Coordinates of C-alpha atoms and ligand atoms in Angstrom, one line a residue:
M1 CA 0.0 0.0 0.0
K2 CA 1.2 3.5 -0.8
T3 CA 0.3 6.0 1.9
K4 CA -0.1 9.8 1.7
L5 CA 2.2 10.2 4.7
F6 CA 5.0 8.6 2.8
S7 CA 4.5 10.4 -0.5
P8 CA 7.2 13.0 -1.3
L9 CA 6.4 16.7 -1.3
A10 CA 8.2 19.0 -3.8
I11 CA 8.4 22.7 -2.8
R12 CA 10.5 24.9 -5.2
D13 CA 13.7 22.9 -5.9
V14 CA 13.5 20.8 -2.7
T15 CA 11.7 17.4 -2.4
I16 CA 10.9 16.3 1.1
K17 CA 10.9 12.5 1.0
N18 CA 7.8 12.1 3.2
R19 CA 5.2 14.4 4.9
I20 CA 6.6 14.0 8.4
G21 CA 8.4 16.9 10.0
L22 CA 10.2 17.1 13.3
S23 CA 8.5 20.1 14.9
P24 CA 11.0 22.8 16.0
M25 CA 11.7 22.3 19.7
L26 CA 14.2 24.2 21.8
T27 CA 16.4 21.8 23.7
Y28 CA 18.0 24.5 26.0
A29 CA 21.4 22.8 25.5
A30 CA 23.4 25.6 23.8
E31 CA 26.4 27.3 25.4
H32 CA 26.8 31.0 24.6
G33 CA 24.6 30.4 21.5
F34 CA 26.8 27.5 20.2
M35 CA 25.2 24.1 19.3
S36 CA 27.4 21.2 20.2
D37 CA 27.8 17.4 19.9
W38 CA 24.6 17.2 22.0
H39 CA 22.6 18.9 19.2
F40 CA 24.3 16.7 16.6
A41 CA 23.3 13.5 18.5
H42 CA 19.8 14.9 19.1
Y43 CA 19.1 15.7 15.4
A44 CA 20.9 12.7 14.0
K45 CA 18.4 10.4 15.8
F46 CA 15.5 11.8 13.9
A47 CA 17.2 11.7 10.6
L48 CA 18.1 8.0 11.2
G49 CA 14.5 7.5 12.3
G50 CA 13.1 8.4 8.9
A51 CA 11.6 11.9 9.4
G52 CA 11.4 13.7 6.0
L53 CA 12.0 17.2 7.5
I54 CA 14.2 18.0 10.5
M55 CA 13.4 21.5 11.6
I56 CA 16.1 22.7 14.0
E57 CA 14.8 24.5 17.1
S58 CA 14.2 28.3 17.4
T59 CA 17.6 29.8 16.7
K60 CA 18.1 33.4 17.5
A61 CA 19.2 36.0 15.0
D62 CA 20.1 38.4 17.8
P63 CA 21.4 37.5 21.3
R64 CA 18.8 39.8 22.9
G65 CA 16.1 37.5 21.4
C66 CA 17.1 34.4 23.4
T67 CA 14.2 33.0 25.4
T68 CA 16.8 31.5 27.8
P69 CA 20.6 31.6 28.2
R70 CA 20.6 28.1 26.6
D71 CA 19.1 29.1 23.2
P72 CA 21.2 28.5 20.1
G73 CA 22.2 31.5 17.9
L74 CA 23.0 32.4 14.4
W75 CA 24.2 36.0 15.0
K76 CA 27.8 35.3 14.1
D77 CA 29.7 33.1 11.7
D78 CA 31.3 31.0 14.5
F79 CA 28.0 29.2 14.9
I80 CA 28.0 27.9 11.3
P81 CA 30.2 24.8 11.6
A82 CA 28.2 23.0 14.3
I83 CA 25.0 23.6 12.3
A84 CA 26.6 22.6 9.0
K85 CA 27.7 19.3 10.6
I86 CA 24.1 18.5 11.6
A87 CA 22.8 19.5 8.1
Q88 CA 25.4 17.4 6.3
F89 CA 24.7 14.3 8.3
A90 CA 20.9 14.6 8.2
K91 CA 21.0 15.2 4.4
S92 CA 23.3 12.1 4.0
Q93 CA 20.4 10.1 5.4
G94 CA 17.9 11.6 2.9
A95 CA 16.3 14.1 5.3
T96 CA 15.6 17.7 4.4
V97 CA 16.9 20.1 7.0
G98 CA 15.5 23.5 8.0
I99 CA 16.1 26.0 10.8
Q100 CA 13.6 28.1 12.6
L101 CA 14.8 31.7 13.0
G102 CA 13.3 33.4 16.0
H103 CA 13.4 36.4 18.3
S104 CA 11.6 36.3 21.7
G105 CA 11.3 40.1 22.0
R106 CA 9.7 41.0 25.3
K107 CA 9.5 37.2 26.2
A108 CA 13.3 36.8 26.2
R109 CA 15.5 36.3 29.1
N110 CA 14.0 33.6 31.2
S111 CA 15.3 30.6 33.1
V112 CA 15.0 27.2 31.3
P113 CA 11.7 25.4 31.8
W114 CA 13.0 22.9 34.4
E115 CA 14.2 25.9 36.4
G116 CA 10.8 27.5 36.4
R117 CA 10.9 29.6 33.2
L118 CA 11.1 32.7 35.4
P119 CA 12.2 36.2 34.2
L120 CA 15.9 36.6 35.0
G121 CA 17.0 39.6 37.0
P122 CA 19.0 42.6 35.8
E123 CA 22.2 40.8 37.0
Q124 CA 21.8 38.2 34.2
K125 CA 24.3 39.1 31.5
G126 CA 23.9 38.4 27.8
V127 CA 24.3 35.1 26.1
D128 CA 27.0 36.1 23.7
H129 CA 29.8 37.3 25.9
G130 CA 28.3 38.8 29.0
E131 CA 27.0 42.0 27.3
E132 CA 24.0 43.9 28.7
W133 CA 20.8 42.0 27.9
E134 CA 18.2 44.5 26.9
L135 CA 14.6 43.3 26.1
I136 CA 13.2 44.8 23.0
A137 CA 9.6 44.9 21.7
P138 CA 7.2 46.9 19.5
S139 CA 5.9 48.7 22.6
A140 CA 7.2 49.2 26.1
I141 CA 4.7 46.7 27.6
A142 CA 6.0 43.9 29.8
A143 CA 5.1 40.3 29.0
G144 CA 3.9 39.6 32.5
V145 CA 3.8 41.0 36.0
K146 CA 7.3 39.8 36.9
S147 CA 8.8 40.7 33.5
Q148 CA 11.0 43.7 32.7
V149 CA 9.5 46.4 30.6
P150 CA 11.1 46.2 27.2
H151 CA 12.7 49.0 25.2
E152 CA 10.4 50.2 22.4
L153 CA 12.2 49.8 19.1
S154 CA 12.6 52.9 17.0
V155 CA 12.0 52.7 13.3
T156 CA 15.7 52.8 12.6
E157 CA 16.2 49.9 15.1
I158 CA 13.4 47.9 13.4
H159 CA 15.2 48.3 10.1
E160 CA 18.4 47.2 11.7
L161 CA 16.7 44.2 13.2
I162 CA 15.4 43.1 9.8
E163 CA 18.9 43.4 8.5
T164 CA 20.1 41.3 11.5
F165 CA 17.7 38.5 10.5
G166 CA 19.0 38.8 6.9
Q167 CA 22.5 38.1 8.1
A168 CA 21.3 35.0 9.9
V169 CA 19.6 33.9 6.7
L170 CA 22.9 34.2 4.8
R171 CA 24.6 32.1 7.5
A172 CA 21.8 29.5 7.3
E173 CA 22.6 29.2 3.6
K174 CA 26.3 28.9 4.3
A175 CA 25.5 26.1 6.8
G176 CA 23.9 24.1 3.9
L177 CA 20.3 24.2 5.2
D178 CA 17.4 23.6 2.8
I179 CA 14.6 25.5 4.5
V180 CA 14.2 28.6 6.7
E181 CA 11.2 29.0 8.9
V182 CA 10.4 32.4 10.4
H183 CA 9.0 32.1 13.9
G184 CA 5.9 34.3 13.8
A185 CA 4.1 32.5 16.6
H186 CA 3.8 32.0 20.4
G187 CA 3.8 35.6 21.5
Y188 CA 7.4 36.2 20.4
L189 CA 8.6 39.3 18.6
V190 CA 7.0 38.9 15.1
H191 CA 3.7 37.9 16.8
Q192 CA 4.1 40.9 19.2
F193 CA 4.1 43.3 16.2
C194 CA 1.0 41.7 14.8
S195 CA -0.9 41.8 18.1
E196 CA -3.1 44.7 19.2
H197 CA -2.4 43.6 22.7
A198 CA 1.4 43.9 22.6
N199 CA 1.7 46.5 19.9
Q200 CA 0.4 49.9 20.8
R201 CA 2.6 52.0 18.4
T202 CA 1.2 55.0 16.7
D203 CA 3.6 55.0 13.7
A204 CA 3.6 52.9 10.5
Y205 CA 4.3 49.7 12.5
G206 CA 1.2 49.9 14.8
G207 CA -2.5 50.7 14.9
S208 CA -4.3 49.4 11.9
F209 CA -4.2 45.8 10.9
N210 CA -2.1 46.6 7.8
N211 CA 0.4 48.6 10.0
R212 CA 0.7 45.7 12.5
M213 CA 1.4 43.2 9.7
R214 CA 4.1 45.5 8.3
F215 CA 7.0 44.2 10.4
A216 CA 6.2 40.5 9.5
L217 CA 5.8 41.4 5.8
E218 CA 9.0 43.5 5.6
L219 CA 10.9 40.8 7.4
I220 CA 9.6 38.1 5.1
E221 CA 10.4 40.2 2.0
H222 CA 14.0 40.7 3.1
V223 CA 14.4 37.0 4.0
R224 CA 12.9 35.9 0.7
F225 CA 15.2 38.3 -1.1
L226 CA 18.3 36.8 0.5
W227 CA 17.2 33.1 0.7
P228 CA 17.8 31.3 -2.6
Q229 CA 14.8 31.3 -4.8
G230 CA 15.0 27.5 -5.1
K231 CA 14.7 27.0 -1.4
P232 CA 11.4 26.9 0.6
L233 CA 10.4 29.5 3.1
F234 CA 8.1 28.5 6.0
Y235 CA 6.3 30.7 8.5
R236 CA 5.1 29.5 11.9
I237 CA 1.9 31.3 12.9
S238 CA -0.2 31.4 16.1
A239 CA -3.4 30.9 14.1
V240 CA -5.4 32.3 17.1
D241 CA -4.3 33.7 20.4
E242 CA -5.9 34.4 23.8
Q243 CA -5.7 38.2 23.2
G244 CA -7.9 38.9 20.2
W245 CA -5.9 37.5 17.2
S246 CA -8.4 35.5 15.2
I247 CA -8.3 32.9 12.5
E248 CA -9.7 35.5 10.1
D249 CA -6.7 37.7 10.9
S250 CA -4.4 34.7 10.2
V251 CA -6.1 34.0 6.8
K252 CA -5.5 37.7 5.9
L253 CA -1.9 37.6 7.0
C254 CA -1.2 34.3 5.2
R255 CA -2.6 35.6 1.9
E256 CA 0.0 38.5 2.1
L257 CA 2.8 36.1 3.2
K258 CA 2.0 34.0 0.2
L259 CA 2.4 37.0 -2.1
K260 CA 5.8 37.7 -0.5
G261 CA 7.0 34.2 -1.3
V262 CA 6.2 32.1 1.8
D263 CA 5.6 28.5 0.8
M264 CA 4.2 26.8 3.9
I265 CA 2.3 28.0 7.0
D266 CA 3.2 25.9 10.1
C267 CA 0.0 26.3 12.1
S268 CA 0.3 26.6 15.9
S269 CA -1.6 28.8 18.3
G270 CA -1.4 30.8 21.5
G271 CA 1.4 32.3 23.5
M272 CA 0.3 35.9 23.8
S273 CA -0.6 35.5 27.5
E274 CA 1.9 35.1 30.3
G275 CA 3.5 31.7 30.6
S276 CA 4.7 29.1 28.2
V277 CA 2.5 27.9 25.3
M278 CA 3.0 24.3 26.4
A279 CA 2.2 25.0 30.1
S280 CA -0.9 27.0 29.2
A281 CA -2.4 24.4 27.0
S282 CA -5.0 23.0 29.3
R283 CA -5.4 19.4 28.1
P284 CA -6.3 20.1 24.5
G285 CA -7.5 17.1 22.4
F286 CA -5.7 15.1 19.7
G287 CA -4.9 17.3 16.7
Y288 CA -6.4 20.4 18.4
Q289 CA -4.8 22.8 15.9
V290 CA -5.6 20.9 12.8
P291 CA -8.7 22.9 12.0
Y292 CA -6.5 26.0 11.8
A293 CA -4.3 24.3 9.2
Q294 CA -7.4 23.3 7.3
Q295 CA -9.0 26.7 7.2
I296 CA -5.8 28.6 6.3
R297 CA -5.0 26.1 3.6
A298 CA -8.6 26.4 2.1
E299 CA -9.0 30.2 2.5
A300 CA -5.5 31.6 1.9
G301 CA -4.6 29.0 -0.8
I302 CA -1.3 28.1 0.7
M303 CA 0.3 24.8 1.9
T304 CA 0.0 24.2 5.6
Q305 CA 1.7 22.0 8.2
A306 CA -0.5 20.7 11.0
V307 CA 1.0 20.3 14.5
G308 CA -0.1 19.7 18.0
L309 CA -0.9 16.3 19.6
I310 CA -0.6 14.4 16.4
I311 CA 0.5 11.1 17.9
H312 CA -0.8 8.2 15.9
A313 CA 0.0 7.1 12.4
D314 CA -3.6 6.7 11.2
Q315 CA -4.4 10.1 12.7
A316 CA -1.6 11.7 10.6
E317 CA -2.6 9.8 7.5
K318 CA -6.2 11.0 7.9
I319 CA -5.2 14.7 8.2
L320 CA -3.4 14.5 4.9
R321 CA -6.0 12.4 3.1
Q322 CA -8.8 14.8 4.2
G323 CA -6.8 17.7 2.7
Q324 CA -6.5 19.4 6.1
A325 CA -2.8 19.9 5.7
D326 CA 0.1 19.1 3.4
M327 CA 2.5 18.0 6.1
V328 CA 2.3 17.0 9.8
A329 CA 4.9 18.1 12.4
I330 CA 5.5 15.8 15.3
G331 CA 6.9 17.3 18.5
R332 CA 6.9 15.5 21.8
E333 CA 5.9 12.1 20.3
M334 CA 9.1 12.2 18.3
L335 CA 11.1 12.8 21.5
N336 CA 9.3 9.7 22.8
N337 CA 10.0 7.8 19.7
P338 CA 12.7 9.1 17.4
H339 CA 11.9 6.2 15.0
W340 CA 8.3 7.5 14.7
A341 CA 8.4 7.6 10.9
F342 CA 9.5 4.0 10.6
D343 CA 7.0 2.9 13.2
A344 CA 4.2 4.8 11.4
A345 CA 5.2 3.2 8.1
N346 CA 4.9 -0.2 9.6
K347 CA 1.6 0.5 11.3
L348 CA 0.1 1.9 8.1
G349 CA 1.5 -1.0 6.1
D350 CA 3.3 1.3 3.7
E351 CA 5.2 -0.6 1.0
S352 CA 8.3 1.4 1.7
A353 CA 8.3 0.8 5.4
F354 CA 11.8 -0.8 5.6
K355 CA 13.3 1.8 3.3
T356 CA 12.4 4.5 5.9
I357 CA 15.5 3.8 7.9
P358 CA 19.1 2.9 6.9
A359 CA 19.9 -0.6 5.7
N360 CA 22.2 -0.9 8.7
Y361 CA 19.0 -1.3 10.8
S362 CA 16.4 -2.3 8.2
Y363 CA 18.4 -5.3 6.9
W364 CA 18.0 -7.0 10.3
L365 CA 14.6 -5.8 11.2
E366 CA 13.1 -6.8 7.8
K367 CA 14.6 -10.3 8.1
R368 CA 13.2 -10.6 11.6
A369 CA 9.7 -9.5 10.5
G370 CA 9.9 -12.0 7.6
S371 CA 10.5 -14.8 10.0
G372 CA 7.3 -13.7 11.9
F373 CA 8.7 -11.8 14.8
G374 CA 8.6 -8.2 15.9
K375 CA 6.5 -6.7 13.1
N376 CA 4.1 -5.1 15.5
T377 CA 6.8 -2.9 17.1
S378 CA 7.2 -1.5 20.6
T379 CA 6.9 -2.5 24.2
W380 CA 3.1 -2.0 24.0
A381 CA 2.2 -5.1 22.1
A382 CA 0.5 -7.5 24.5
G383 CA 1.9 -10.9 25.3
I384 CA 4.8 -12.9 23.9
S385 CA 2.4 -15.0 21.7
Q386 CA 1.8 -11.9 19.5
T387 CA 4.2 -10.9 16.8
Ligands
FMN401 C1 10.5 21.2 24.7 C2 9.7 22.0 23.7 C3 10.4 23.0 23.0 C4 9.7 23.7 22.0 N1 10.4 24.7 21.3 C5 9.7 25.3 20.2 C6 10.5 26.1 19.3 O1 11.7 26.2 19.4 N2 9.8 26.7 18.3 C7 8.4 26.5 18.1 O2 7.9 27.1 17.2 N3 7.7 25.7 18.9 C8 8.4 25.0 19.9 N4 7.7 24.1 20.7 C9 6.3 23.7 20.3 C10 6.4 22.5 19.4 O3 7.1 22.7 18.2 C11 5.0 21.9 19.0 O4 4.3 22.9 18.3 C12 4.2 21.6 20.3 O5 5.0 20.8 21.2 C13 2.9 20.8 19.9 O6 3.2 19.6 19.2 P1 3.3 18.2 19.9 O7 2.0 17.9 20.6 O8 3.5 17.2 18.7 O9 4.4 18.2 20.9 C14 8.3 23.4 21.7 C15 7.7 22.4 22.4 C16 8.4 21.7 23.4 C17 7.7 20.5 24.1

């Protein structure tokens, strides 16, 4: 059987071998912005496990934009070799490799999640080399009661920031990456500009809907100009948030993003209120954000990636078959099972299942399955009488 999940997806000059993406997930393991062997091992696992697209975690174009002191960066050339090593290896395994470029704006400068994700005090020095760590945002409005009030960017500083993103894009190209994703979601800087709640400017970057979209659109225009025409550009959106941003707003923004050369909308939600997106999600259901991917796809006429509690193979296959999205991104379930793609191919009975992973593994596993053992993978199968 040929499944939709394991059919390739061509975008510009890049063909992703299947519709499964590793969702961008910060691992809070960088040191002074540098990725390390830890990141190499982490991303290599997913490439070996058969994911079509490896999206490297939110990597900051500007040290001021780090959510925590352990975020990775792309604000200087020294960061390129470690990223290039990841890209080269993942590509050698047939994966497509992207990087999410982000800036946390007023939500920067917190402790890592397992230390409480709390705003760090003024004594906390910058990630790069102990510089002053200034929070910046569209308006001088703090993210939460304990957060520092950010510096309101001047128009000149906005233009400089767009240029800073541009430099990070050029470094992503030097690192050999296939896709850039701009992080426009989760209450971070780009989302802050779009939001009436966080953006109360009275100049060309605030006020009307068109003015609030201006930063996102100028940023995308610059990124698209510098990023090779043959390479895809993704945008992660919070399709709705808790502070008035609606799905209709997202559809309007996505139509404009498409005109500026964005190829794929990665449809998430939330993050404009205090606290982490993951912490605030109060037990949502399976595929809770899929309807957003479906509506944006239908009404903005752009490819979408669905994400959020997509856990089961048949669930992912159904999303694609029903035309709700063009790809699925798997986050935490991929942390649970880095071989999710291989597992899903087996569960769906895809004819290419054993080609999902390298021969170094599949040679043995296929032989074992042929002799009647271990076809129904995992520790969850009941009883030793079952294969
Ligand atoms: C540890 C962790 C780190 C995350 N980091 C990012 C990130 O860097 N960028 C981003 O857009 N979303 C981030 N997210 C959100 C995920 O990409 C994903 O959208 C979310 O976990 C829902 O998908 P899931 O249910 O498959 O995990 C993170 C989530 C987790 C659990």
